Tab-separated table of N, CA and C in Angstrom:
chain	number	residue	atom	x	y	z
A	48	UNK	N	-9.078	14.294	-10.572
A	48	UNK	CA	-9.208	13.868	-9.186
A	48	UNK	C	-9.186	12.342	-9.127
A	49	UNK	N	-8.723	11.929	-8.543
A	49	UNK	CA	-8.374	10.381	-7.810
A	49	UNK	C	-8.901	10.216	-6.669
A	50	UNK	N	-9.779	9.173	-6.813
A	50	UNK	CA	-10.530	8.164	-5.586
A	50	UNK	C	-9.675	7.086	-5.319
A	51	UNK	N	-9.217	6.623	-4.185
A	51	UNK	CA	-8.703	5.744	-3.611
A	51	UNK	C	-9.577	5.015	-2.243
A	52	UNK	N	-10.151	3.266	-2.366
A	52	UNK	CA	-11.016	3.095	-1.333
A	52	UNK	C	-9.969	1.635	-1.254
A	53	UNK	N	-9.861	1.697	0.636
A	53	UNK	CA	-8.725	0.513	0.858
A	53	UNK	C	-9.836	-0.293	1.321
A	54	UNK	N	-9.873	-1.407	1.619
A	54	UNK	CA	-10.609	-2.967	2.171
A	54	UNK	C	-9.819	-4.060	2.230
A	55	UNK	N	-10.181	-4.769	2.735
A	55	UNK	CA	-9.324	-6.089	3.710
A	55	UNK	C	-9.164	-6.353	4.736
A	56	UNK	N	-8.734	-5.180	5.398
A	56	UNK	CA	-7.959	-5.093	6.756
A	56	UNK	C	-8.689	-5.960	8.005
A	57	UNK	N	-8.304	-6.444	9.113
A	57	UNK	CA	-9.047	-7.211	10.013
A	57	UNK	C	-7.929	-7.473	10.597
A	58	UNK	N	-8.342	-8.638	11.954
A	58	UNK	CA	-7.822	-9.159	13.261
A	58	UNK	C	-7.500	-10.580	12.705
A	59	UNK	N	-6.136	-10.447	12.718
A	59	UNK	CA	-5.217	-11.785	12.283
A	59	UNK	C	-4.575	-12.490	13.856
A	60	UNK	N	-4.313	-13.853	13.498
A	60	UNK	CA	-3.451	-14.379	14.888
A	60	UNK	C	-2.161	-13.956	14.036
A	61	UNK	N	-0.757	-14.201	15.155
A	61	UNK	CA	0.759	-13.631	14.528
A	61	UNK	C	1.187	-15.111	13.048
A	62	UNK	N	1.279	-14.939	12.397
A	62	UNK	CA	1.784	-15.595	11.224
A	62	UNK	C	0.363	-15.731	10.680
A	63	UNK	N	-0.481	-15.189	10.346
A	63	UNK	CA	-1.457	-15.505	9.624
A	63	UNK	C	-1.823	-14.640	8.455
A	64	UNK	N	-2.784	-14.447	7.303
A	64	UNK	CA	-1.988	-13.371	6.267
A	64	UNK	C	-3.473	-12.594	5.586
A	65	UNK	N	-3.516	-12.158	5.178
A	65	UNK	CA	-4.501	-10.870	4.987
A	65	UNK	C	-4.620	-10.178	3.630
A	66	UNK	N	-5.342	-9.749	2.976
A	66	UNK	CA	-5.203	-9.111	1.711
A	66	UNK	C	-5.859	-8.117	1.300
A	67	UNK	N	-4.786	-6.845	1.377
A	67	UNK	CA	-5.806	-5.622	1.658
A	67	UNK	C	-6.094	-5.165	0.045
A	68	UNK	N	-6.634	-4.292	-0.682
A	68	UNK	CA	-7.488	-4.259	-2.017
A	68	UNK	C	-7.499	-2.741	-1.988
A	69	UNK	N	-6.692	-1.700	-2.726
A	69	UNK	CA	-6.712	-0.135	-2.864
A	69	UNK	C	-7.576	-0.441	-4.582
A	70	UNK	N	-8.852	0.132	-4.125
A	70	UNK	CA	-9.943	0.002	-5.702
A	70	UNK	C	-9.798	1.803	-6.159
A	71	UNK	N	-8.997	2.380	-7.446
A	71	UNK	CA	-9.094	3.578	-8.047
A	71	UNK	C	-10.264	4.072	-8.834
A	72	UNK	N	-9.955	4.888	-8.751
A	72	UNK	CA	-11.265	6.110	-9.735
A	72	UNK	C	-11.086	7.013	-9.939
A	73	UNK	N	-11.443	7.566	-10.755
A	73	UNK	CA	-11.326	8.688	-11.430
A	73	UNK	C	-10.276	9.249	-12.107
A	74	UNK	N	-9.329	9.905	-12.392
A	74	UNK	CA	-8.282	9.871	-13.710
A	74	UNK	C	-7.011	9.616	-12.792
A	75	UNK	N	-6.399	8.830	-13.689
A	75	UNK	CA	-4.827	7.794	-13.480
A	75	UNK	C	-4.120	8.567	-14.870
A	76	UNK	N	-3.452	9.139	-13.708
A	76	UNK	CA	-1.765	9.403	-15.141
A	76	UNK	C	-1.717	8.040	-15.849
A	77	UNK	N	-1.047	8.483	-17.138
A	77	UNK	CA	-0.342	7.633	-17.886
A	77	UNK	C	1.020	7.047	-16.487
A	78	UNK	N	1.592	7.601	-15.975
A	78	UNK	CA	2.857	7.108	-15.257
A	78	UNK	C	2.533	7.565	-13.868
A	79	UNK	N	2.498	6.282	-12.911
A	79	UNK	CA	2.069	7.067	-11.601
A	79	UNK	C	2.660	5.705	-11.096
A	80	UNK	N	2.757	6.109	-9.815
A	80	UNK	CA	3.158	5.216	-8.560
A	80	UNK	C	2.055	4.902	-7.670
A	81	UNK	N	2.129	3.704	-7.792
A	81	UNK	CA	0.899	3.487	-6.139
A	81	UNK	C	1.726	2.776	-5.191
A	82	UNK	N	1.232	3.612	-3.900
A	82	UNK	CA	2.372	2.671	-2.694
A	82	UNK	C	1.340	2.766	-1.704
A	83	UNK	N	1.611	1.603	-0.489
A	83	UNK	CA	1.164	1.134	0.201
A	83	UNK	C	1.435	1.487	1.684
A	84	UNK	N	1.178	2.374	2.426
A	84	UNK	CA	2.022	2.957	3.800
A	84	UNK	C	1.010	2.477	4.943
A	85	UNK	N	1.638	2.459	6.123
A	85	UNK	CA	0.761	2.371	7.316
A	85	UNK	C	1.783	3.438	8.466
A	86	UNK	N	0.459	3.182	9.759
A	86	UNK	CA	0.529	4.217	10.625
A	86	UNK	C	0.068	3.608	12.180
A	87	UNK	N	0.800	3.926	13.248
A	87	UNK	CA	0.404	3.491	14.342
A	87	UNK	C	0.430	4.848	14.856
A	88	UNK	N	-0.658	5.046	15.996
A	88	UNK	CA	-1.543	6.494	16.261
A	88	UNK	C	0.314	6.642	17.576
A	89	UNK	N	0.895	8.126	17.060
A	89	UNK	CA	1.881	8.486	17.729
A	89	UNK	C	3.132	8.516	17.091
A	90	UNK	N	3.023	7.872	16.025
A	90	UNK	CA	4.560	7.306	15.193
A	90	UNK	C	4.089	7.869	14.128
A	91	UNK	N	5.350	8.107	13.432
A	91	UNK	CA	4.904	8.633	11.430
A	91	UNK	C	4.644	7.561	10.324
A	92	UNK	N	4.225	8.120	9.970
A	92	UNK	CA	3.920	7.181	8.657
A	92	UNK	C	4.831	6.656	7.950
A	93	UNK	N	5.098	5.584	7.542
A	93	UNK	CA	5.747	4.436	7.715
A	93	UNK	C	5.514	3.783	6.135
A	94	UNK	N	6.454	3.733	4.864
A	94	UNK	CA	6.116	3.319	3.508
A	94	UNK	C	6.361	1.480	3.678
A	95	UNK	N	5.574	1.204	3.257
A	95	UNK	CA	5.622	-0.274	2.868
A	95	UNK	C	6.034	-0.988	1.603
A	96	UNK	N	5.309	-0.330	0.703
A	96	UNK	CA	5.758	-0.725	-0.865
A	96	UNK	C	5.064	-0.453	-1.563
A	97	UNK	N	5.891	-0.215	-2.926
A	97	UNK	CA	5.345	0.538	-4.023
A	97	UNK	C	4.895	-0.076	-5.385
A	98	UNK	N	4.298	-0.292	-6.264
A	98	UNK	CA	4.148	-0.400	-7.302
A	98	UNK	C	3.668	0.208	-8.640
A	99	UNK	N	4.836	0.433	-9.235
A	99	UNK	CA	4.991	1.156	-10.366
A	99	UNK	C	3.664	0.760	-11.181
A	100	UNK	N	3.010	2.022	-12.687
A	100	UNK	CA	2.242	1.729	-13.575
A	100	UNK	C	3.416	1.102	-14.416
A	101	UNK	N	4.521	1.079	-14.780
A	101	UNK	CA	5.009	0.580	-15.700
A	101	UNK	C	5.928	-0.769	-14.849
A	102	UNK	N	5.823	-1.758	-13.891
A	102	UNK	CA	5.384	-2.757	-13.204
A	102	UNK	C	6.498	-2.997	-12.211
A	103	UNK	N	7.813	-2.447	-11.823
A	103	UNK	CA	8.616	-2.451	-10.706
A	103	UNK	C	7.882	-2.169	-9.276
A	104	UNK	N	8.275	-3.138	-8.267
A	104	UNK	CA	8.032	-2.921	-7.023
A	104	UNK	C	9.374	-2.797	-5.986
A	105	UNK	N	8.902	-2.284	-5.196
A	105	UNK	CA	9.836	-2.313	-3.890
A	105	UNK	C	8.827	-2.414	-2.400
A	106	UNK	N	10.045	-2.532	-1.761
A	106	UNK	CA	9.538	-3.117	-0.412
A	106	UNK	C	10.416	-2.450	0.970
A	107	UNK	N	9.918	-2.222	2.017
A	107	UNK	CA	10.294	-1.942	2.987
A	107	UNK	C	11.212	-3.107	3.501
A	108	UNK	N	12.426	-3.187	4.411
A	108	UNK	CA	12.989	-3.901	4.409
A	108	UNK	C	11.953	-4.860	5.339
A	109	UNK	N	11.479	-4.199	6.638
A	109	UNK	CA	10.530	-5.048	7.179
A	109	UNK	C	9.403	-5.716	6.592
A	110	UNK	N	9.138	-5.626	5.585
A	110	UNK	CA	8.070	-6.495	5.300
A	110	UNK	C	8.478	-7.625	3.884
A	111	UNK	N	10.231	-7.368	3.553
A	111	UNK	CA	10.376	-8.223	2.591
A	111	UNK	C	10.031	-9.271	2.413
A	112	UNK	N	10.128	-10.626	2.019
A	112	UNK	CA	9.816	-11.812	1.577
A	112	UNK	C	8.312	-12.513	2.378
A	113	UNK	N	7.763	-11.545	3.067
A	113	UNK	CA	6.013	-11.601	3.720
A	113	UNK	C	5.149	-11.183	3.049
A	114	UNK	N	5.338	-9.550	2.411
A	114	UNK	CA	4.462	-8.967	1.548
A	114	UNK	C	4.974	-8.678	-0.028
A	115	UNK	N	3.520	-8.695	-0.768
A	115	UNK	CA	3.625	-8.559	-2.183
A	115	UNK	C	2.766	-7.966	-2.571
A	116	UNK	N	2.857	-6.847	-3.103
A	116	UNK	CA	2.428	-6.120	-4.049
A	116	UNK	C	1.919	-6.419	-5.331
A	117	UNK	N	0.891	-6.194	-6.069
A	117	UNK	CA	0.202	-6.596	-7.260
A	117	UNK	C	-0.698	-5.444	-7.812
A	118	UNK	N	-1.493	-5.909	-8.887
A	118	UNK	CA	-2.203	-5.400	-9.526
A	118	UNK	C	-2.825	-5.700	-10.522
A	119	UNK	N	-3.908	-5.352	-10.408
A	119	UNK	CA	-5.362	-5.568	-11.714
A	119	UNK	C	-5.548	-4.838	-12.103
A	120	UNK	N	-5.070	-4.652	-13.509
A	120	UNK	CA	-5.549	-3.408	-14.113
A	120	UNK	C	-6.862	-3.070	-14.439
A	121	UNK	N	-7.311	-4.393	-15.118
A	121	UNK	CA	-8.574	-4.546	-15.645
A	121	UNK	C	-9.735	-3.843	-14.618
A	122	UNK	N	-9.627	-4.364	-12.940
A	122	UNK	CA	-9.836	-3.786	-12.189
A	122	UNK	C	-9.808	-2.029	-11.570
A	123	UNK	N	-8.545	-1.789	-12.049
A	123	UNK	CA	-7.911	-0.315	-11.311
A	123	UNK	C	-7.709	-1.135	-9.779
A	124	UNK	N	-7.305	-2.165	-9.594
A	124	UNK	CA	-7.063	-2.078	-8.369
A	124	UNK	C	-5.978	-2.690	-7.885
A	125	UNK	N	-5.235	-2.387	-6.760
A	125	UNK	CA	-3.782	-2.834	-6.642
A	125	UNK	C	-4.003	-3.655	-5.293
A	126	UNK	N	-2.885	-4.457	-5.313
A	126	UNK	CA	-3.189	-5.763	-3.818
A	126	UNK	C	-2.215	-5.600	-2.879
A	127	UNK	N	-1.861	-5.444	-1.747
A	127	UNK	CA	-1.004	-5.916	-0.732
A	127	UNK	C	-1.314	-7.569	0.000
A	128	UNK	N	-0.541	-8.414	-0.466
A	128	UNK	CA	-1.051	-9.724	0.064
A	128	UNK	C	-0.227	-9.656	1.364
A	129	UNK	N	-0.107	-10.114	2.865
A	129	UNK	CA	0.313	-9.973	3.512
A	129	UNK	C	0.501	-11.605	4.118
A	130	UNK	N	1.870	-11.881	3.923
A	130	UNK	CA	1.649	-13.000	5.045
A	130	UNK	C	2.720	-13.270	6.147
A	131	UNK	N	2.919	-14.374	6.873
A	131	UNK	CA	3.949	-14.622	8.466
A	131	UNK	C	3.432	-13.239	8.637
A	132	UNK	N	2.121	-12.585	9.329
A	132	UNK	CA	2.212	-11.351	9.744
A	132	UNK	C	2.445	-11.747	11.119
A	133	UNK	N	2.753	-10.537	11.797
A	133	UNK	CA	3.845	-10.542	13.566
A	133	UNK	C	2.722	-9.234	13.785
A	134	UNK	N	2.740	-9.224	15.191
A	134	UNK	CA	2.277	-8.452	16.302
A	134	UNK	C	2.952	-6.802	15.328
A	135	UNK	N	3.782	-6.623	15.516
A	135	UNK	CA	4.139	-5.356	14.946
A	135	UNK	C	4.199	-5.115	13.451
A	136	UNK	N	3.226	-5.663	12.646
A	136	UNK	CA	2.468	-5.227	11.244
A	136	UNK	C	0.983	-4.510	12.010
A	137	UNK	N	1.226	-4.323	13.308
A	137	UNK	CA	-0.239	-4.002	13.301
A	137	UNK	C	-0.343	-2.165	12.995
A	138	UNK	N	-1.376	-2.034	12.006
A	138	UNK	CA	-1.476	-0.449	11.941
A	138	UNK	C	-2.693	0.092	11.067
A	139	UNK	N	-2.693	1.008	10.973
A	139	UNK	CA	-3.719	1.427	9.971
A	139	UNK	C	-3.286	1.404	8.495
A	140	UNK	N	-3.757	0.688	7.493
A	140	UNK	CA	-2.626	0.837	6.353
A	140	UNK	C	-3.492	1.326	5.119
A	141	UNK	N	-2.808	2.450	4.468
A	141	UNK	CA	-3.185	3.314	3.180
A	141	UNK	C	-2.611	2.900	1.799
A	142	UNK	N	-3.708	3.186	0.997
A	142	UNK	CA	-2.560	3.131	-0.246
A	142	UNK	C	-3.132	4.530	-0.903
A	143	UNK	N	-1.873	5.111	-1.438
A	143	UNK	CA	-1.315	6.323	-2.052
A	143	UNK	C	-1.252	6.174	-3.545
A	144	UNK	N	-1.118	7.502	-4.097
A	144	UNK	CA	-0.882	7.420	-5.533
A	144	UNK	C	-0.271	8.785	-5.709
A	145	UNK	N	0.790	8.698	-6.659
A	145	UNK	CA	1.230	10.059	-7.030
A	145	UNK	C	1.730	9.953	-8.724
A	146	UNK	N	1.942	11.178	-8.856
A	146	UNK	CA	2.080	10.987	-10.340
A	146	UNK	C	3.498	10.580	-10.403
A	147	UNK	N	3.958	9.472	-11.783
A	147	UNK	CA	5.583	9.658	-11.596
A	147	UNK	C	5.509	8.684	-11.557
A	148	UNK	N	7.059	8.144	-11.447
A	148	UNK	CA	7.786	6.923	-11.267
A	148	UNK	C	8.055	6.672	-10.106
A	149	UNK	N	8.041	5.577	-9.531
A	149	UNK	CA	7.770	4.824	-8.447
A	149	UNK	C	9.077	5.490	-7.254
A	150	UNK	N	10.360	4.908	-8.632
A	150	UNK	CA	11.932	5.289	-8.158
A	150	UNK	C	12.179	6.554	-7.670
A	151	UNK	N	11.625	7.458	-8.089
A	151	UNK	CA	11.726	9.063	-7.974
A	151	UNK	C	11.290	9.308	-6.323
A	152	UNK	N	10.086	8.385	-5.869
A	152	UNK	CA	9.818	8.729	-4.918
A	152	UNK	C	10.086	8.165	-3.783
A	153	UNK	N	10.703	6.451	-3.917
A	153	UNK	CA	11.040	6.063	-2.855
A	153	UNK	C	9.506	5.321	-1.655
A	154	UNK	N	9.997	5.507	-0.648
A	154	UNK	CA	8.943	5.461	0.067
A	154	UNK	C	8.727	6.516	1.281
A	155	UNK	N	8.923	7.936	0.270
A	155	UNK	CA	8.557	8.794	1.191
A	155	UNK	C	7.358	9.475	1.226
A	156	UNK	N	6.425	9.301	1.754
A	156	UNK	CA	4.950	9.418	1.804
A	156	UNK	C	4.396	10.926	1.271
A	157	UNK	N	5.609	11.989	1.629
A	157	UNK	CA	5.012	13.536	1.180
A	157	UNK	C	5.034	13.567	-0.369
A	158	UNK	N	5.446	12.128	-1.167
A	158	UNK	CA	5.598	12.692	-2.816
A	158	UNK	C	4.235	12.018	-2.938
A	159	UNK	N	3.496	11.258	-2.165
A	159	UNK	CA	2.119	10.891	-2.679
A	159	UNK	C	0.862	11.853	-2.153
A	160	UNK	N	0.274	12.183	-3.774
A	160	UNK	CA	-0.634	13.443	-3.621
A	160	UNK	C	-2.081	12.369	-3.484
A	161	UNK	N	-2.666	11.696	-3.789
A	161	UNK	CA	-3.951	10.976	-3.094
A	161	UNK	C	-3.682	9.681	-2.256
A	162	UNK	N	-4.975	9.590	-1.498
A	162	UNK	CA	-4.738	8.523	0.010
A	162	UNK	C	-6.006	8.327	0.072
A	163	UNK	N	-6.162	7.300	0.564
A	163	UNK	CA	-7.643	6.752	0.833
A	163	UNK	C	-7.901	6.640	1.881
A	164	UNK	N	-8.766	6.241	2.833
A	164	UNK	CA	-9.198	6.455	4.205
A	164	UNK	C	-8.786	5.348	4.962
A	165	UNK	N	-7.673	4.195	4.541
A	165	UNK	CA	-7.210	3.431	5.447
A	165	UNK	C	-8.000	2.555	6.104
A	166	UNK	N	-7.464	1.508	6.332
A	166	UNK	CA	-7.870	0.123	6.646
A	166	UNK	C	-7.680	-0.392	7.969
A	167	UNK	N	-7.887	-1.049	8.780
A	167	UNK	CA	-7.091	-1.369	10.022
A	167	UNK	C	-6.208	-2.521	10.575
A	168	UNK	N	-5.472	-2.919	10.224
A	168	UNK	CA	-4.773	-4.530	10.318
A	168	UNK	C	-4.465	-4.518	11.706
A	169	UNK	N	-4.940	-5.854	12.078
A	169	UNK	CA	-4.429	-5.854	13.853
A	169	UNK	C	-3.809	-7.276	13.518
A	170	UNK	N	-3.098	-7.740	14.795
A	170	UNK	CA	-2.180	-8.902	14.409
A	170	UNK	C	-1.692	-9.349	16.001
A	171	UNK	N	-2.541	-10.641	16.736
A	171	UNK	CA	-2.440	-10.392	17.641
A	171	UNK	C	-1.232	-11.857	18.086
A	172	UNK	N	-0.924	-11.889	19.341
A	172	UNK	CA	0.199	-12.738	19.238
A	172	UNK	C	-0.219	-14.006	20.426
């Protein structure tokens, strides 16, 4: 079983930047994907970016050269740094884990089997 707990999230002005913190527990495949998704209440869930255990990332096209993906292992914990955030980054944002390679899954949210209870990023203009 996998624990996933997100923190960071808060009320930004538009270009200002944020750093949300997915802290793990409990057993991690040898090869797993952690990705980063958000959600506005009415719309689907929405992949942001991923980062591989063996260290490739990807990115949603909307959030390219703003957000970055990281990780502490030493920690178990993975980073979304967020910055130039805009009015429409605003959402609830999760990070996921599934077993596997990052590539296999893309950023389609049904291949990630744990989620954590989400954060809230607002971003006002």
């Amino acid at each position: 079983q996998v624990q996933l707990v997100e923190s960071g999230g808060g009320s930004v002005q538009a270009g200002g930047s944020l750093r949300l913190s997915c802290a793990a527990s409990g057993y991690l495949y040898k090869r797993y994907c952690m990705g980063w998704f958000r959600q506005v209440p009415g719309r689907e869930r929405e992949g942001v970016a991923t980062i591989d255990s063996a260290g490739p990332t990807s990115y949603a096209d909307s959030v390219k050269g703003r957000f970055t993906v990281s990780r502490d292992n030493a920690k178990n914990t993975r980073y979304l740094q967020m910055t130039s955030l805009k009015p429409e980054d605003t959402a609830m944002y999760y990070c996921a884990t599934g077993v596997g390679d990052c590539y296999s899954k893309g950023l389609a949210s049904g291949l990630f089997g744990y989620w954590g209870q989400g954060t809230q990023v607002t971003v006002s203009s």
